[in-house]
Amino acid sequence: MSMVSKLNDSIIKSKSYLCIGLDPHPNEMFVENVFDFNKQIIDVTHDLVAAYKPQFAFYEALGISGLQALKETISYIRNVNPNIIIIGDAKRGDIGSTAKAYAHSLFEFWDVDIATVNPYMGMDTLLPYLEYNDRGIFVVCRTSNSGSGELQNLVVFDDEKKKLFEFVADLTFGISDGSNVGLVVGATYPEDVKIIREKHPQVPILIPGV
């Protein structure tokens, strides 16, 4: 089953478009153990969500214990509800064999369904992720931070005048038939979400910043 089909199936079964971030910020946790913190969230939400999104940086910052907690968290989600989509929010971006190694790590070791990826080095760097027919990627397109427009709003010329984030969205569908790709478009810029949705009505959009 393709990534988009799996995502749609999860949305239908959960009757929800909600994706919950599992971001164990040390200053915001109500328990000391990272896995226990995540487990309590999962236990009360697993029948209400279509996806969970662990942000890898928070786990990597904690060293080996954080990575162990991430592995436990992913395994726990799989056991509680195997239909729920797991998005590995790692925003990887590199060339050649390094991209292949990132794809292998995210899909085969961490066992996430979808990886967030950065397209800045070119669309060819995303191809290793697309070799996994039952997995997929969310391509960083229009981000929610205040400085994102410094690059993402730059005007470029393709067949028409457009902003860089629109160009990224268009390029994404030059490397895929749409069955295994989506876009990251921040909620802080609703007018840009509208632009992407109108141009690409079928694409799954991950909307952070809500």
mmCIF file of C-alpha atoms in Angstrom:
data_model
loop_
_atom_site.group_PDB
_atom_site.id
_atom_site.type_symbol
_atom_site.label_atom_id
_atom_site.label_comp_id
_atom_site.label_asym_id
_atom_site.label_seq_id
_atom_site.Cartn_x
_atom_site.Cartn_y
_atom_site.Cartn_z
ATOM 1 C CA MET A 1 0.000 0.000 0.000
ATOM 2 C CA SER A 2 1.359 3.433 -0.901
ATOM 3 C CA MET A 3 2.092 6.086 1.695
ATOM 4 C CA VAL A 4 -0.844 8.260 0.651
ATOM 5 C CA SER A 5 -3.190 5.254 0.755
ATOM 6 C CA LYS A 6 -1.961 4.326 4.239
ATOM 7 C CA LEU A 7 -2.404 7.902 5.414
ATOM 8 C CA ASN A 8 -5.918 8.118 3.987
ATOM 9 C CA ASP A 9 -6.765 4.781 5.604
ATOM 10 C CA SER A 10 -5.588 6.072 8.981
ATOM 11 C CA ILE A 11 -7.624 9.258 8.566
ATOM 12 C CA ILE A 12 -10.760 7.282 7.711
ATOM 13 C CA LYS A 13 -10.368 4.790 10.566
ATOM 14 C CA SER A 14 -9.586 7.441 13.167
ATOM 15 C CA LYS A 15 -12.110 9.938 11.749
ATOM 16 C CA SER A 16 -9.425 12.530 12.338
ATOM 17 C CA TYR A 17 -6.871 14.659 10.510
ATOM 18 C CA LEU A 18 -4.981 15.297 13.726
ATOM 19 C CA CYS A 19 -1.242 14.680 14.007
ATOM 20 C CA ILE A 20 0.241 14.947 17.494
ATOM 21 C CA GLY A 21 3.846 15.970 17.937
ATOM 22 C CA LEU A 22 5.868 13.996 20.461
ATOM 23 C CA ASP A 23 8.463 16.590 21.390
ATOM 24 C CA PRO A 24 9.881 15.912 24.863
ATOM 25 C CA HIS A 25 11.184 19.344 25.770
ATOM 26 C CA PRO A 26 12.871 18.984 29.187
ATOM 27 C CA ASN A 27 11.234 22.164 30.525
ATOM 28 C CA GLU A 28 7.737 21.097 29.503
ATOM 29 C CA MET A 29 7.608 17.437 30.552
ATOM 30 C CA PHE A 30 5.441 16.535 33.536
ATOM 31 C CA VAL A 31 7.446 13.341 34.200
ATOM 32 C CA GLU A 32 11.189 12.762 34.040
ATOM 33 C CA ASN A 33 11.192 9.643 31.880
ATOM 34 C CA VAL A 34 10.780 10.479 28.179
ATOM 35 C CA PHE A 35 9.103 7.224 27.210
ATOM 36 C CA ASP A 36 6.655 7.461 30.130
ATOM 37 C CA PHE A 37 5.857 11.026 29.062
ATOM 38 C CA ASN A 38 5.108 9.875 25.511
ATOM 39 C CA LYS A 39 3.233 6.790 26.691
ATOM 40 C CA GLN A 40 0.795 8.853 28.732
ATOM 41 C CA ILE A 41 0.068 11.042 25.702
ATOM 42 C CA ILE A 42 -0.382 8.033 23.407
ATOM 43 C CA ASP A 43 -2.634 6.204 25.880
ATOM 44 C CA VAL A 44 -5.204 9.012 25.924
ATOM 45 C CA THR A 45 -5.032 10.002 22.243
ATOM 46 C CA HIS A 46 -4.417 6.904 20.113
ATOM 47 C CA ASP A 47 -8.081 6.585 19.136
ATOM 48 C CA LEU A 48 -8.306 10.278 18.235
ATOM 49 C CA VAL A 49 -5.392 10.807 15.851
ATOM 50 C CA ALA A 50 -4.302 9.850 12.355
ATOM 51 C CA ALA A 51 -0.590 10.288 13.050
ATOM 52 C CA TYR A 52 2.136 10.910 15.597
ATOM 53 C CA LYS A 53 5.205 12.986 14.793
ATOM 54 C CA PRO A 54 8.272 12.569 16.991
ATOM 55 C CA GLN A 55 10.713 15.434 16.459
ATOM 56 C CA PHE A 56 14.059 13.657 16.304
ATOM 57 C CA ALA A 57 16.133 16.600 17.572
ATOM 58 C CA PHE A 58 14.659 16.405 21.074
ATOM 59 C CA TYR A 59 15.631 12.735 21.358
ATOM 60 C CA GLU A 60 19.069 13.186 19.803
ATOM 61 C CA ALA A 61 19.786 16.008 22.264
ATOM 62 C CA LEU A 62 19.370 13.537 25.131
ATOM 63 C CA GLY A 63 22.004 11.165 23.768
ATOM 64 C CA ILE A 64 21.702 7.381 23.960
ATOM 65 C CA SER A 65 18.860 7.452 26.487
ATOM 66 C CA GLY A 66 16.868 9.745 24.218
ATOM 67 C CA LEU A 67 17.361 7.483 21.216
ATOM 68 C CA GLN A 68 16.285 4.486 23.287
ATOM 69 C CA ALA A 69 13.154 6.387 24.318
ATOM 70 C CA LEU A 70 12.423 7.173 20.665
ATOM 71 C CA LYS A 71 12.737 3.510 19.701
ATOM 72 C CA GLU A 72 10.462 2.479 22.585
ATOM 73 C CA THR A 73 7.930 5.143 21.620
ATOM 74 C CA ILE A 74 7.721 4.003 18.003
ATOM 75 C CA SER A 75 7.384 0.362 19.048
ATOM 76 C CA TYR A 76 4.658 1.283 21.532
ATOM 77 C CA ILE A 77 2.635 3.122 18.889
ATOM 78 C CA ARG A 78 2.915 0.104 16.580
ATOM 79 C CA ASN A 79 1.609 -2.175 19.326
ATOM 80 C CA VAL A 80 -1.222 0.098 20.467
ATOM 81 C CA ASN A 81 -2.551 0.864 16.987
ATOM 82 C CA PRO A 82 -0.653 -0.341 13.906
ATOM 83 C CA ASN A 83 -2.861 1.785 11.637
ATOM 84 C CA ILE A 84 -1.546 5.068 13.016
ATOM 85 C CA ILE A 85 0.979 6.792 10.770
ATOM 86 C CA ILE A 86 4.343 7.659 12.309
ATOM 87 C CA ILE A 87 6.091 10.696 10.851
ATOM 88 C CA GLY A 88 9.802 10.907 11.588
ATOM 89 C CA ASP A 89 10.357 14.653 11.814
ATOM 90 C CA ALA A 90 14.072 14.717 11.065
ATOM 91 C CA LYS A 91 14.194 17.134 8.092
ATOM 92 C CA ARG A 92 17.125 15.290 6.571
ATOM 93 C CA GLY A 93 18.838 16.691 3.505
ATOM 94 C CA ASP A 94 22.038 15.464 1.870
ATOM 95 C CA ILE A 95 23.371 14.017 -1.356
ATOM 96 C CA GLY A 96 24.121 10.582 -2.787
ATOM 97 C CA SER A 97 25.094 7.799 -0.437
ATOM 98 C CA THR A 98 24.385 9.960 2.606
ATOM 99 C CA ALA A 99 20.768 10.378 1.514
ATOM 100 C CA LYS A 100 20.523 6.604 1.042
ATOM 101 C CA ALA A 101 21.875 6.122 4.562
ATOM 102 C CA TYR A 102 19.328 8.564 5.983
ATOM 103 C CA ALA A 103 16.507 6.767 4.162
ATOM 104 C CA HIS A 104 17.726 3.392 5.424
ATOM 105 C CA SER A 105 17.924 4.708 8.986
ATOM 106 C CA LEU A 106 14.487 6.307 9.002
ATOM 107 C CA PHE A 107 12.567 3.553 7.260
ATOM 108 C CA GLU A 108 14.408 0.377 8.212
ATOM 109 C CA PHE A 109 15.853 1.096 11.654
ATOM 110 C CA TRP A 110 13.412 3.652 13.076
ATOM 111 C CA ASP A 111 10.483 2.160 11.136
ATOM 112 C CA VAL A 112 8.676 5.431 10.464
ATOM 113 C CA ASP A 113 6.092 5.612 7.693
ATOM 114 C CA ILE A 114 6.967 9.107 6.531
ATOM 115 C CA ALA A 115 10.118 11.208 6.833
ATOM 116 C CA THR A 116 10.323 14.987 6.649
ATOM 117 C CA VAL A 117 13.057 16.015 4.211
ATOM 118 C CA ASN A 118 14.747 19.225 3.122
ATOM 119 C CA PRO A 119 14.946 19.727 -0.673
ATOM 120 C CA TYR A 120 17.547 22.526 -0.669
ATOM 121 C CA MET A 121 20.265 20.366 -2.271
ATOM 122 C CA GLY A 122 18.017 19.401 -5.163
ATOM 123 C CA MET A 123 15.232 16.985 -5.894
ATOM 124 C CA ASP A 124 17.639 14.189 -6.811
ATOM 125 C CA THR A 125 18.587 13.998 -3.124
ATOM 126 C CA LEU A 126 15.033 12.863 -2.323
ATOM 127 C CA LEU A 127 15.028 9.904 -4.697
ATOM 128 C CA PRO A 128 16.551 7.386 -2.228
ATOM 129 C CA TYR A 129 13.532 7.844 0.048
ATOM 130 C CA LEU A 130 11.153 7.148 -2.825
ATOM 131 C CA GLU A 131 12.730 3.737 -3.443
ATOM 132 C CA TYR A 132 10.636 2.521 -0.488
ATOM 133 C CA ASN A 133 7.257 1.895 -2.113
ATOM 134 C CA ASP A 134 5.276 1.660 1.123
ATOM 135 C CA ARG A 135 6.900 4.686 2.773
ATOM 136 C CA GLY A 136 6.950 8.360 1.891
ATOM 137 C CA ILE A 137 8.212 11.867 2.476
ATOM 138 C CA PHE A 138 6.882 15.252 3.475
ATOM 139 C CA VAL A 139 8.988 17.834 1.641
ATOM 140 C CA VAL A 140 9.708 21.045 3.543
ATOM 141 C CA CYS A 141 7.994 23.720 1.453
ATOM 142 C CA ARG A 142 6.750 26.716 3.483
ATOM 143 C CA THR A 143 7.794 26.754 7.107
ATOM 144 C CA SER A 144 6.143 28.433 10.087
ATOM 145 C CA ASN A 145 9.108 30.407 11.449
ATOM 146 C CA SER A 146 9.175 34.198 11.133
ATOM 147 C CA GLY A 147 12.313 34.269 8.973
ATOM 148 C CA SER A 148 11.154 31.689 6.446
ATOM 149 C CA GLY A 149 10.212 34.290 3.854
ATOM 150 C CA GLU A 150 13.834 35.397 3.455
ATOM 151 C CA LEU A 151 14.294 32.418 1.148
ATOM 152 C CA GLN A 152 10.883 30.869 0.616
ATOM 153 C CA ASN A 153 9.283 34.076 -0.701
ATOM 154 C CA LEU A 154 12.020 34.800 -3.228
ATOM 155 C CA VAL A 155 10.576 35.204 -6.708
ATOM 156 C CA VAL A 156 11.777 32.720 -9.312
ATOM 157 C CA PHE A 157 10.903 32.242 -12.954
ATOM 158 C CA ASP A 158 9.985 28.854 -14.349
ATOM 159 C CA ASP A 159 7.196 28.717 -16.907
ATOM 160 C CA GLU A 160 5.720 31.579 -14.917
ATOM 161 C CA LYS A 161 6.629 33.954 -12.118
ATOM 162 C CA LYS A 162 6.219 32.322 -8.726
ATOM 163 C CA LYS A 163 7.627 32.261 -5.215
ATOM 164 C CA LEU A 164 10.288 29.747 -4.281
ATOM 165 C CA PHE A 165 7.975 27.738 -2.025
ATOM 166 C CA GLU A 166 5.535 27.334 -4.935
ATOM 167 C CA PHE A 167 8.406 26.197 -7.151
ATOM 168 C CA VAL A 168 9.435 23.603 -4.560
ATOM 169 C CA ALA A 169 5.883 22.255 -4.491
ATOM 170 C CA ASP A 170 5.803 22.010 -8.285
ATOM 171 C CA LEU A 171 9.209 20.307 -8.446
ATOM 172 C CA THR A 172 8.118 17.719 -5.903
ATOM 173 C CA PHE A 173 5.613 16.314 -8.355
ATOM 174 C CA GLY A 174 8.273 16.047 -11.022
ATOM 175 C CA ILE A 175 9.911 13.199 -9.097
ATOM 176 C CA SER A 176 6.790 11.353 -7.956
ATOM 177 C CA ASP A 177 3.354 10.346 -9.151
ATOM 178 C CA GLY A 178 2.002 11.726 -5.880
ATOM 179 C CA SER A 179 1.481 8.382 -4.153
ATOM 180 C CA ASN A 180 4.361 8.814 -1.726
ATOM 181 C CA VAL A 181 4.919 12.545 -1.242
ATOM 182 C CA GLY A 182 3.385 15.371 0.743
ATOM 183 C CA LEU A 183 4.372 18.906 1.689
ATOM 184 C CA VAL A 184 5.140 20.757 4.923
ATOM 185 C CA VAL A 185 3.309 24.104 4.889
ATOM 186 C CA GLY A 186 3.111 26.088 8.124
ATOM 187 C CA ALA A 187 -0.206 27.199 9.590
ATOM 188 C CA THR A 188 1.217 30.637 10.377
ATOM 189 C CA TYR A 189 0.832 31.565 6.703
ATOM 190 C CA PRO A 190 -2.734 30.497 5.834
ATOM 191 C CA GLU A 191 -2.702 32.407 2.552
ATOM 192 C CA ASP A 192 0.201 30.233 1.401
ATOM 193 C CA VAL A 193 -1.554 27.058 2.542
ATOM 194 C CA LYS A 194 -4.418 28.172 0.297
ATOM 195 C CA ILE A 195 -2.071 28.702 -2.666
ATOM 196 C CA ILE A 196 -0.616 25.205 -2.316
ATOM 197 C CA ARG A 197 -4.000 23.580 -1.806
ATOM 198 C CA GLU A 198 -5.447 25.262 -4.902
ATOM 199 C CA LYS A 199 -2.480 24.256 -7.082
ATOM 200 C CA HIS A 200 -2.180 20.732 -5.682
ATOM 201 C CA PRO A 201 -5.649 19.749 -4.415
ATOM 202 C CA GLN A 202 -4.804 16.086 -3.747
ATOM 203 C CA VAL A 203 -1.460 16.456 -1.968
ATOM 204 C CA PRO A 204 -1.284 15.610 1.756
ATOM 205 C CA ILE A 205 -0.149 18.656 3.704
ATOM 206 C CA LEU A 206 1.505 18.542 7.118
ATOM 207 C CA ILE A 207 0.564 21.834 8.775
ATOM 208 C CA PRO A 208 2.718 22.626 11.842
ATOM 209 C CA GLY A 209 2.221 25.701 13.954
ATOM 210 C CA VAL A 210 -1.317 24.910 15.133
#
